[in-house]
Amino acid sequence: MEPLIVLSGVNKHFGQAHVLKDIDLTVGRGEVVVIVGPSGSGKSTLCRAVNRLEPVESGTITIDGHPLPAEGRALARLRADVGMVFQSFNLFSHRTVLDNVALAPVKVRGRSRAEAERRARELLERVGVAGQADKFPAQLSGGQQQRVAIARALAMSPKAMLFDEPTSALDPEMINEVLDVMKQLAEEGMTMVVVTHEMGFARSAADRVVFMADGRIVEDRAPGEFFTAPRSERARDFLSKILHH
């Protein structure tokens, strides 16, 4: 599989805390990699490092063969190629749902307003919230807002999508409506890196499960192998706590 995202020897500190330790990870084009592990293991930091929301101190990160630019226009271009969906939906509260999705393609990609709005409506249809286009984010449920956030990321036609715990701020009944959209994206061949506590999604949608603990990648395996026969004591301990309640 052709590599799309490559992290090599990546290290990151927050003060004295060494939160990413010599991370090596390759994500192939069209691959779905789900990152799991206990809180504080470095999962979200790793996800945010991929598009330089968290700069790293050493090691290299390349996207589609290009090293991550430090700043400026080149970094903005790269971020346009890597969609990001956060725990909190980060929508513009003073703009309609349609505006939220259509804005960046006009500003960053130089698309016409009419084209951007047509595409935005298609994407809102695809994530199941077409009827909400003229509302403001505060008028939507959390699950609807997160699906709008996914549509907004897709509007840039990204090469890859990063999801940083996209369902952890949602009420339980809304989680599946977001995971269903993500599963559909996975089936359509979108390259995805997903940090999540949703083990059912990891089991059903991932090509690989990456288990992190203490800032390191401890296991990187197919879901069937990871969930049925974890190799490390850390992973066995983690799975016993979350799968048997």
PDB file of N, CA and C in Angstrom, residues 114-189:
ATOM      1  N   ALA A 114     -21.165  29.777  -5.664  1.00  0.00           N
ATOM      2  CA  ALA A 114     -22.230  28.879  -6.132  1.00  0.00           C
ATOM      3  C   ALA A 114     -21.766  27.421  -6.123  1.00  0.00           C
ATOM      4  N   GLU A 115     -20.550  27.201  -6.598  1.00  0.00           N
ATOM      5  CA  GLU A 115     -20.012  25.830  -6.635  1.00  0.00           C
ATOM      6  C   GLU A 115     -19.822  25.297  -5.217  1.00  0.00           C
ATOM      7  N   ALA A 116     -19.278  26.149  -4.333  1.00  0.00           N
ATOM      8  CA  ALA A 116     -19.033  25.722  -2.949  1.00  0.00           C
ATOM      9  C   ALA A 116     -20.344  25.376  -2.242  1.00  0.00           C
ATOM     10  N   GLU A 117     -21.388  26.172  -2.502  1.00  0.00           N
ATOM     11  CA  GLU A 117     -22.675  25.896  -1.852  1.00  0.00           C
ATOM     12  C   GLU A 117     -23.328  24.629  -2.411  1.00  0.00           C
ATOM     13  N   ARG A 118     -23.179  24.406  -3.704  1.00  0.00           N
ATOM     14  CA  ARG A 118     -23.735  23.182  -4.301  1.00  0.00           C
ATOM     15  C   ARG A 118     -23.072  21.944  -3.695  1.00  0.00           C
ATOM     16  N   ARG A 119     -21.750  22.019  -3.611  1.00  0.00           N
ATOM     17  CA  ARG A 119     -20.992  20.900  -3.014  1.00  0.00           C
ATOM     18  C   ARG A 119     -21.334  20.742  -1.523  1.00  0.00           C
ATOM     19  N   ALA A 120     -21.489  21.866  -0.824  1.00  0.00           N
ATOM     20  CA  ALA A 120     -21.834  21.811   0.605  1.00  0.00           C
ATOM     21  C   ALA A 120     -23.170  21.106   0.804  1.00  0.00           C
ATOM     22  N   ARG A 121     -24.144  21.419  -0.051  1.00  0.00           N
ATOM     23  CA  ARG A 121     -25.456  20.770   0.087  1.00  0.00           C
ATOM     24  C   ARG A 121     -25.360  19.267  -0.182  1.00  0.00           C
ATOM     25  N   GLU A 122     -24.531  18.898  -1.157  1.00  0.00           N
ATOM     26  CA  GLU A 122     -24.303  17.462  -1.431  1.00  0.00           C
ATOM     27  C   GLU A 122     -23.734  16.761  -0.204  1.00  0.00           C
ATOM     28  N   LEU A 123     -22.765  17.413   0.416  1.00  0.00           N
ATOM     29  CA  LEU A 123     -22.106  16.801   1.576  1.00  0.00           C
ATOM     30  C   LEU A 123     -23.030  16.749   2.786  1.00  0.00           C
ATOM     31  N   LEU A 124     -23.836  17.787   2.986  1.00  0.00           N
ATOM     32  CA  LEU A 124     -24.803  17.769   4.089  1.00  0.00           C
ATOM     33  C   LEU A 124     -25.815  16.647   3.880  1.00  0.00           C
ATOM     34  N   GLU A 125     -26.177  16.417   2.634  1.00  0.00           N
ATOM     35  CA  GLU A 125     -27.061  15.280   2.296  1.00  0.00           C
ATOM     36  C   GLU A 125     -26.367  13.969   2.651  1.00  0.00           C
ATOM     37  N   ARG A 126     -25.114  13.880   2.297  1.00  0.00           N
ATOM     38  CA  ARG A 126     -24.350  12.647   2.513  1.00  0.00           C
ATOM     39  C   ARG A 126     -24.228  12.294   3.995  1.00  0.00           C
ATOM     40  N   VAL A 127     -24.102  13.316   4.854  1.00  0.00           N
ATOM     41  CA  VAL A 127     -23.976  13.029   6.294  1.00  0.00           C
ATOM     42  C   VAL A 127     -25.328  13.095   7.010  1.00  0.00           C
ATOM     43  N   GLY A 128     -26.404  13.271   6.230  1.00  0.00           N
ATOM     44  CA  GLY A 128     -27.746  13.149   6.796  1.00  0.00           C
ATOM     45  C   GLY A 128     -28.296  14.380   7.490  1.00  0.00           C
ATOM     46  N   VAL A 129     -27.782  15.565   7.159  1.00  0.00           N
ATOM     47  CA  VAL A 129     -28.306  16.787   7.793  1.00  0.00           C
ATOM     48  C   VAL A 129     -28.671  17.857   6.753  1.00  0.00           C
ATOM     49  N   ALA A 130     -29.065  17.429   5.563  1.00  0.00           N
ATOM     50  CA  ALA A 130     -29.388  18.386   4.498  1.00  0.00           C
ATOM     51  C   ALA A 130     -30.487  19.360   4.923  1.00  0.00           C
ATOM     52  N   GLY A 131     -31.422  18.890   5.744  1.00  0.00           N
ATOM     53  CA  GLY A 131     -32.532  19.736   6.170  1.00  0.00           C
ATOM     54  C   GLY A 131     -32.143  20.831   7.146  1.00  0.00           C
ATOM     55  N   GLN A 132     -30.895  20.800   7.614  1.00  0.00           N
ATOM     56  CA  GLN A 132     -30.457  21.779   8.625  1.00  0.00           C
ATOM     57  C   GLN A 132     -29.617  22.910   8.019  1.00  0.00           C
ATOM     58  N   ALA A 133     -29.532  22.982   6.691  1.00  0.00           N
ATOM     59  CA  ALA A 133     -28.567  23.883   6.043  1.00  0.00           C
ATOM     60  C   ALA A 133     -28.697  25.340   6.462  1.00  0.00           C
ATOM     61  N   ASP A 134     -29.919  25.810   6.707  1.00  0.00           N
ATOM     62  CA  ASP A 134     -30.114  27.233   6.997  1.00  0.00           C
ATOM     63  C   ASP A 134     -30.160  27.548   8.487  1.00  0.00           C
ATOM     64  N   LYS A 135     -29.948  26.535   9.314  1.00  0.00           N
ATOM     65  CA  LYS A 135     -29.939  26.755  10.765  1.00  0.00           C
ATOM     66  C   LYS A 135     -28.537  27.158  11.232  1.00  0.00           C
ATOM     67  N   PHE A 136     -28.468  27.603  12.481  1.00  0.00           N
ATOM     68  CA  PHE A 136     -27.187  27.900  13.107  1.00  0.00           C
ATOM     69  C   PHE A 136     -26.789  26.718  13.989  1.00  0.00           C
ATOM     70  N   PRO A 137     -25.481  26.526  14.218  1.00  0.00           N
ATOM     71  CA  PRO A 137     -25.041  25.352  14.981  1.00  0.00           C
ATOM     72  C   PRO A 137     -25.774  25.143  16.301  1.00  0.00           C
ATOM     73  N   ALA A 138     -26.069  26.228  17.027  1.00  0.00           N
ATOM     74  CA  ALA A 138     -26.713  26.088  18.339  1.00  0.00           C
ATOM     75  C   ALA A 138     -28.111  25.474  18.242  1.00  0.00           C
ATOM     76  N   GLN A 139     -28.698  25.483  17.054  1.00  0.00           N
ATOM     77  CA  GLN A 139     -30.041  24.914  16.869  1.00  0.00           C
ATOM     78  C   GLN A 139     -29.993  23.413  16.577  1.00  0.00           C
ATOM     79  N   LEU A 140     -28.790  22.849  16.493  1.00  0.00           N
ATOM     80  CA  LEU A 140     -28.613  21.431  16.163  1.00  0.00           C
ATOM     81  C   LEU A 140     -28.219  20.632  17.397  1.00  0.00           C
ATOM     82  N   SER A 141     -28.500  19.343  17.355  1.00  0.00           N
ATOM     83  CA  SER A 141     -27.997  18.446  18.408  1.00  0.00           C
ATOM     84  C   SER A 141     -26.483  18.271  18.239  1.00  0.00           C
ATOM     85  N   GLY A 142     -25.853  17.745  19.282  1.00  0.00           N
ATOM     86  CA  GLY A 142     -24.409  17.498  19.195  1.00  0.00           C
ATOM     87  C   GLY A 142     -24.050  16.561  18.057  1.00  0.00           C
ATOM     88  N   GLY A 143     -24.861  15.522  17.876  1.00  0.00           N
ATOM     89  CA  GLY A 143     -24.578  14.571  16.794  1.00  0.00           C
ATOM     90  C   GLY A 143     -24.696  15.221  15.429  1.00  0.00           C
ATOM     91  N   GLN A 144     -25.695  16.103  15.285  1.00  0.00           N
ATOM     92  CA  GLN A 144     -25.838  16.814  14.014  1.00  0.00           C
ATOM     93  C   GLN A 144     -24.661  17.769  13.795  1.00  0.00           C
ATOM     94  N   GLN A 145     -24.250  18.474  14.860  1.00  0.00           N
ATOM     95  CA  GLN A 145     -23.120  19.406  14.723  1.00  0.00           C
ATOM     96  C   GLN A 145     -21.849  18.665  14.303  1.00  0.00           C
ATOM     97  N   GLN A 146     -21.632  17.479  14.879  1.00  0.00           N
ATOM     98  CA  GLN A 146     -20.417  16.750  14.526  1.00  0.00           C
ATOM     99  C   GLN A 146     -20.482  16.257  13.086  1.00  0.00           C
ATOM    100  N   ARG A 147     -21.659  15.915  12.615  1.00  0.00           N
ATOM    101  CA  ARG A 147     -21.781  15.499  11.210  1.00  0.00           C
ATOM    102  C   ARG A 147     -21.560  16.684  10.272  1.00  0.00           C
ATOM    103  N   VAL A 148     -21.985  17.883  10.694  1.00  0.00           N
ATOM    104  CA  VAL A 148     -21.678  19.090   9.917  1.00  0.00           C
ATOM    105  C   VAL A 148     -20.160  19.308   9.891  1.00  0.00           C
ATOM    106  N   ALA A 149     -19.496  19.087  11.033  1.00  0.00           N
ATOM    107  CA  ALA A 149     -18.040  19.251  11.094  1.00  0.00           C
ATOM    108  C   ALA A 149     -17.344  18.282  10.133  1.00  0.00           C
ATOM    109  N   ILE A 150     -17.876  17.072  10.002  1.00  0.00           N
ATOM    110  CA  ILE A 150     -17.307  16.100   9.054  1.00  0.00           C
ATOM    111  C   ILE A 150     -17.521  16.589   7.621  1.00  0.00           C
ATOM    112  N   ALA A 151     -18.735  17.099   7.341  1.00  0.00           N
ATOM    113  CA  ALA A 151     -19.017  17.636   5.995  1.00  0.00           C
ATOM    114  C   ALA A 151     -18.075  18.798   5.685  1.00  0.00           C
ATOM    115  N   ARG A 152     -17.825  19.646   6.685  1.00  0.00           N
ATOM    116  CA  ARG A 152     -16.935  20.795   6.480  1.00  0.00           C
ATOM    117  C   ARG A 152     -15.519  20.326   6.115  1.00  0.00           C
ATOM    118  N   ALA A 153     -15.038  19.297   6.811  1.00  0.00           N
ATOM    119  CA  ALA A 153     -13.708  18.772   6.487  1.00  0.00           C
ATOM    120  C   ALA A 153     -13.692  18.161   5.085  1.00  0.00           C
ATOM    121  N   LEU A 154     -14.754  17.448   4.725  1.00  0.00           N
ATOM    122  CA  LEU A 154     -14.821  16.809   3.407  1.00  0.00           C
ATOM    123  C   LEU A 154     -14.915  17.826   2.272  1.00  0.00           C
ATOM    124  N   ALA A 155     -15.436  19.013   2.574  1.00  0.00           N
ATOM    125  CA  ALA A 155     -15.629  20.035   1.538  1.00  0.00           C
ATOM    126  C   ALA A 155     -14.308  20.465   0.908  1.00  0.00           C
ATOM    127  N   MET A 156     -13.201  20.246   1.615  1.00  0.00           N
ATOM    128  CA  MET A 156     -11.886  20.611   1.088  1.00  0.00           C
ATOM    129  C   MET A 156     -11.293  19.515   0.216  1.00  0.00           C
ATOM    130  N   SER A 157     -12.054  18.420   0.007  1.00  0.00           N
ATOM    131  CA  SER A 157     -11.551  17.264  -0.755  1.00  0.00           C
ATOM    132  C   SER A 157     -10.192  16.803  -0.221  1.00  0.00           C
ATOM    133  N   PRO A 158     -10.136  16.484   1.073  1.00  0.00           N
ATOM    134  CA  PRO A 158      -8.841  16.156   1.679  1.00  0.00           C
ATOM    135  C   PRO A 158      -8.305  14.800   1.218  1.00  0.00           C
ATOM    136  N   LYS A 159      -6.981  14.662   1.308  1.00  0.00           N
ATOM    137  CA  LYS A 159      -6.352  13.365   1.012  1.00  0.00           C
ATOM    138  C   LYS A 159      -6.516  12.408   2.185  1.00  0.00           C
ATOM    139  N   ALA A 160      -6.651  12.968   3.388  1.00  0.00           N
ATOM    140  CA  ALA A 160      -6.777  12.153   4.600  1.00  0.00           C
ATOM    141  C   ALA A 160      -7.635  12.906   5.600  1.00  0.00           C
ATOM    142  N   MET A 161      -8.219  12.161   6.538  1.00  0.00           N
ATOM    143  CA  MET A 161      -9.028  12.761   7.601  1.00  0.00           C
ATOM    144  C   MET A 161      -8.492  12.293   8.952  1.00  0.00           C
ATOM    145  N   LEU A 162      -8.363  13.254   9.861  1.00  0.00           N
ATOM    146  CA  LEU A 162      -7.966  12.964  11.238  1.00  0.00           C
ATOM    147  C   LEU A 162      -9.179  13.176  12.132  1.00  0.00           C
ATOM    148  N   PHE A 163      -9.444  12.216  13.005  1.00  0.00           N
ATOM    149  CA  PHE A 163     -10.562  12.333  13.947  1.00  0.00           C
ATOM    150  C   PHE A 163     -10.000  12.206  15.361  1.00  0.00           C
ATOM    151  N   ASP A 164     -10.127  13.267  16.155  1.00  0.00           N
ATOM    152  CA  ASP A 164      -9.604  13.260  17.524  1.00  0.00           C
ATOM    153  C   ASP A 164     -10.768  13.107  18.502  1.00  0.00           C
ATOM    154  N   GLU A 165     -11.034  11.875  18.897  1.00  0.00           N
ATOM    155  CA  GLU A 165     -12.134  11.544  19.809  1.00  0.00           C
ATOM    156  C   GLU A 165     -13.438  12.226  19.392  1.00  0.00           C
ATOM    157  N   PRO A 166     -13.900  11.962  18.179  1.00  0.00           N
ATOM    158  CA  PRO A 166     -15.029  12.720  17.630  1.00  0.00           C
ATOM    159  C   PRO A 166     -16.366  12.470  18.326  1.00  0.00           C
ATOM    160  N   THR A 167     -16.464  11.406  19.129  1.00  0.00           N
ATOM    161  CA  THR A 167     -17.755  11.119  19.772  1.00  0.00           C
ATOM    162  C   THR A 167     -17.722  11.319  21.280  1.00  0.00           C
ATOM    163  N   SER A 168     -16.580  11.736  21.843  1.00  0.00           N
ATOM    164  CA  SER A 168     -16.494  11.730  23.309  1.00  0.00           C
ATOM    165  C   SER A 168     -17.305  12.828  23.969  1.00  0.00           C
ATOM    166  N   ALA A 169     -17.699  13.875  23.217  1.00  0.00           N
ATOM    167  CA  ALA A 169     -18.523  14.937  23.811  1.00  0.00           C
ATOM    168  C   ALA A 169     -20.013  14.716  23.556  1.00  0.00           C
ATOM    169  N   LEU A 170     -20.356  13.567  22.959  1.00  0.00           N
ATOM    170  CA  LEU A 170     -21.745  13.336  22.548  1.00  0.00           C
ATOM    171  C   LEU A 170     -22.503  12.480  23.550  1.00  0.00           C
ATOM    172  N   ASP A 171     -23.827  12.707  23.607  1.00  0.00           N
ATOM    173  CA  ASP A 171     -24.683  11.812  24.388  1.00  0.00           C
ATOM    174  C   ASP A 171     -24.699  10.445  23.713  1.00  0.00           C
ATOM    175  N   PRO A 172     -24.872   9.382  24.503  1.00  0.00           N
ATOM    176  CA  PRO A 172     -24.765   8.027  23.949  1.00  0.00           C
ATOM    177  C   PRO A 172     -25.632   7.780  22.714  1.00  0.00           C
ATOM    178  N   GLU A 173     -26.856   8.346  22.696  1.00  0.00           N
ATOM    179  CA  GLU A 173     -27.740   8.039  21.568  1.00  0.00           C
ATOM    180  C   GLU A 173     -27.306   8.724  20.280  1.00  0.00           C
ATOM    181  N   MET A 174     -26.379   9.690  20.401  1.00  0.00           N
ATOM    182  CA  MET A 174     -25.912  10.392  19.196  1.00  0.00           C
ATOM    183  C   MET A 174     -24.618   9.807  18.631  1.00  0.00           C
ATOM    184  N   ILE A 175     -23.975   8.952  19.398  1.00  0.00           N
ATOM    185  CA  ILE A 175     -22.655   8.453  18.994  1.00  0.00           C
ATOM    186  C   ILE A 175     -22.745   7.666  17.688  1.00  0.00           C
ATOM    187  N   ASN A 176     -23.748   6.792  17.591  1.00  0.00           N
ATOM    188  CA  ASN A 176     -23.821   5.928  16.404  1.00  0.00           C
ATOM    189  C   ASN A 176     -24.082   6.697  15.128  1.00  0.00           C
ATOM    190  N   GLU A 177     -24.821   7.814  15.218  1.00  0.00           N
ATOM    191  CA  GLU A 177     -25.105   8.551  13.980  1.00  0.00           C
ATOM    192  C   GLU A 177     -23.815   9.145  13.408  1.00  0.00           C
ATOM    193  N   VAL A 178     -22.861   9.461  14.276  1.00  0.00           N
ATOM    194  CA  VAL A 178     -21.556   9.964  13.807  1.00  0.00           C
ATOM    195  C   VAL A 178     -20.684   8.793  13.340  1.00  0.00           C
ATOM    196  N   LEU A 179     -20.656   7.714  14.124  1.00  0.00           N
ATOM    197  CA  LEU A 179     -19.843   6.554  13.730  1.00  0.00           C
ATOM    198  C   LEU A 179     -20.314   5.961  12.407  1.00  0.00           C
ATOM    199  N   ASP A 180     -21.628   6.007  12.151  1.00  0.00           N
ATOM    200  CA  ASP A 180     -22.144   5.471  10.881  1.00  0.00           C
ATOM    201  C   ASP A 180     -21.594   6.257   9.691  1.00  0.00           C
ATOM    202  N   VAL A 181     -21.521   7.596   9.836  1.00  0.00           N
ATOM    203  CA  VAL A 181     -20.939   8.422   8.766  1.00  0.00           C
ATOM    204  C   VAL A 181     -19.467   8.071   8.580  1.00  0.00           C
ATOM    205  N   MET A 182     -18.749   7.871   9.688  1.00  0.00           N
ATOM    206  CA  MET A 182     -17.326   7.534   9.606  1.00  0.00           C
ATOM    207  C   MET A 182     -17.115   6.161   8.960  1.00  0.00           C
ATOM    208  N   LYS A 183     -17.985   5.215   9.290  1.00  0.00           N
ATOM    209  CA  LYS A 183     -17.881   3.875   8.673  1.00  0.00           C
ATOM    210  C   LYS A 183     -18.091   3.960   7.167  1.00  0.00           C
ATOM    211  N   GLN A 184     -19.053   4.795   6.771  1.00  0.00           N
ATOM    212  CA  GLN A 184     -19.324   4.971   5.342  1.00  0.00           C
ATOM    213  C   GLN A 184     -18.094   5.555   4.637  1.00  0.00           C
ATOM    214  N   LEU A 185     -17.463   6.536   5.262  1.00  0.00           N
ATOM    215  CA  LEU A 185     -16.234   7.121   4.687  1.00  0.00           C
ATOM    216  C   LEU A 185     -15.154   6.057   4.549  1.00  0.00           C
ATOM    217  N   ALA A 186     -15.012   5.242   5.585  1.00  0.00           N
ATOM    218  CA  ALA A 186     -14.003   4.174   5.557  1.00  0.00           C
ATOM    219  C   ALA A 186     -14.268   3.226   4.391  1.00  0.00           C
ATOM    220  N   GLU A 187     -15.539   2.869   4.212  1.00  0.00           N
ATOM    221  CA  GLU A 187     -15.895   1.942   3.129  1.00  0.00           C
ATOM    222  C   GLU A 187     -15.632   2.550   1.750  1.00  0.00           C
ATOM    223  N   GLU A 188     -15.715   3.876   1.678  1.00  0.00           N
ATOM    224  CA  GLU A 188     -15.485   4.557   0.398  1.00  0.00           C
ATOM    225  C   GLU A 188     -14.000   4.787   0.111  1.00  0.00           C
ATOM    226  N   GLY A 189     -13.131   4.372   1.046  1.00  0.00           N
ATOM    227  CA  GLY A 189     -11.698   4.430   0.774  1.00  0.00           C
ATOM    228  C   GLY A 189     -10.981   5.672   1.266  1.00  0.00           C
TER     229      GLY A 189
END
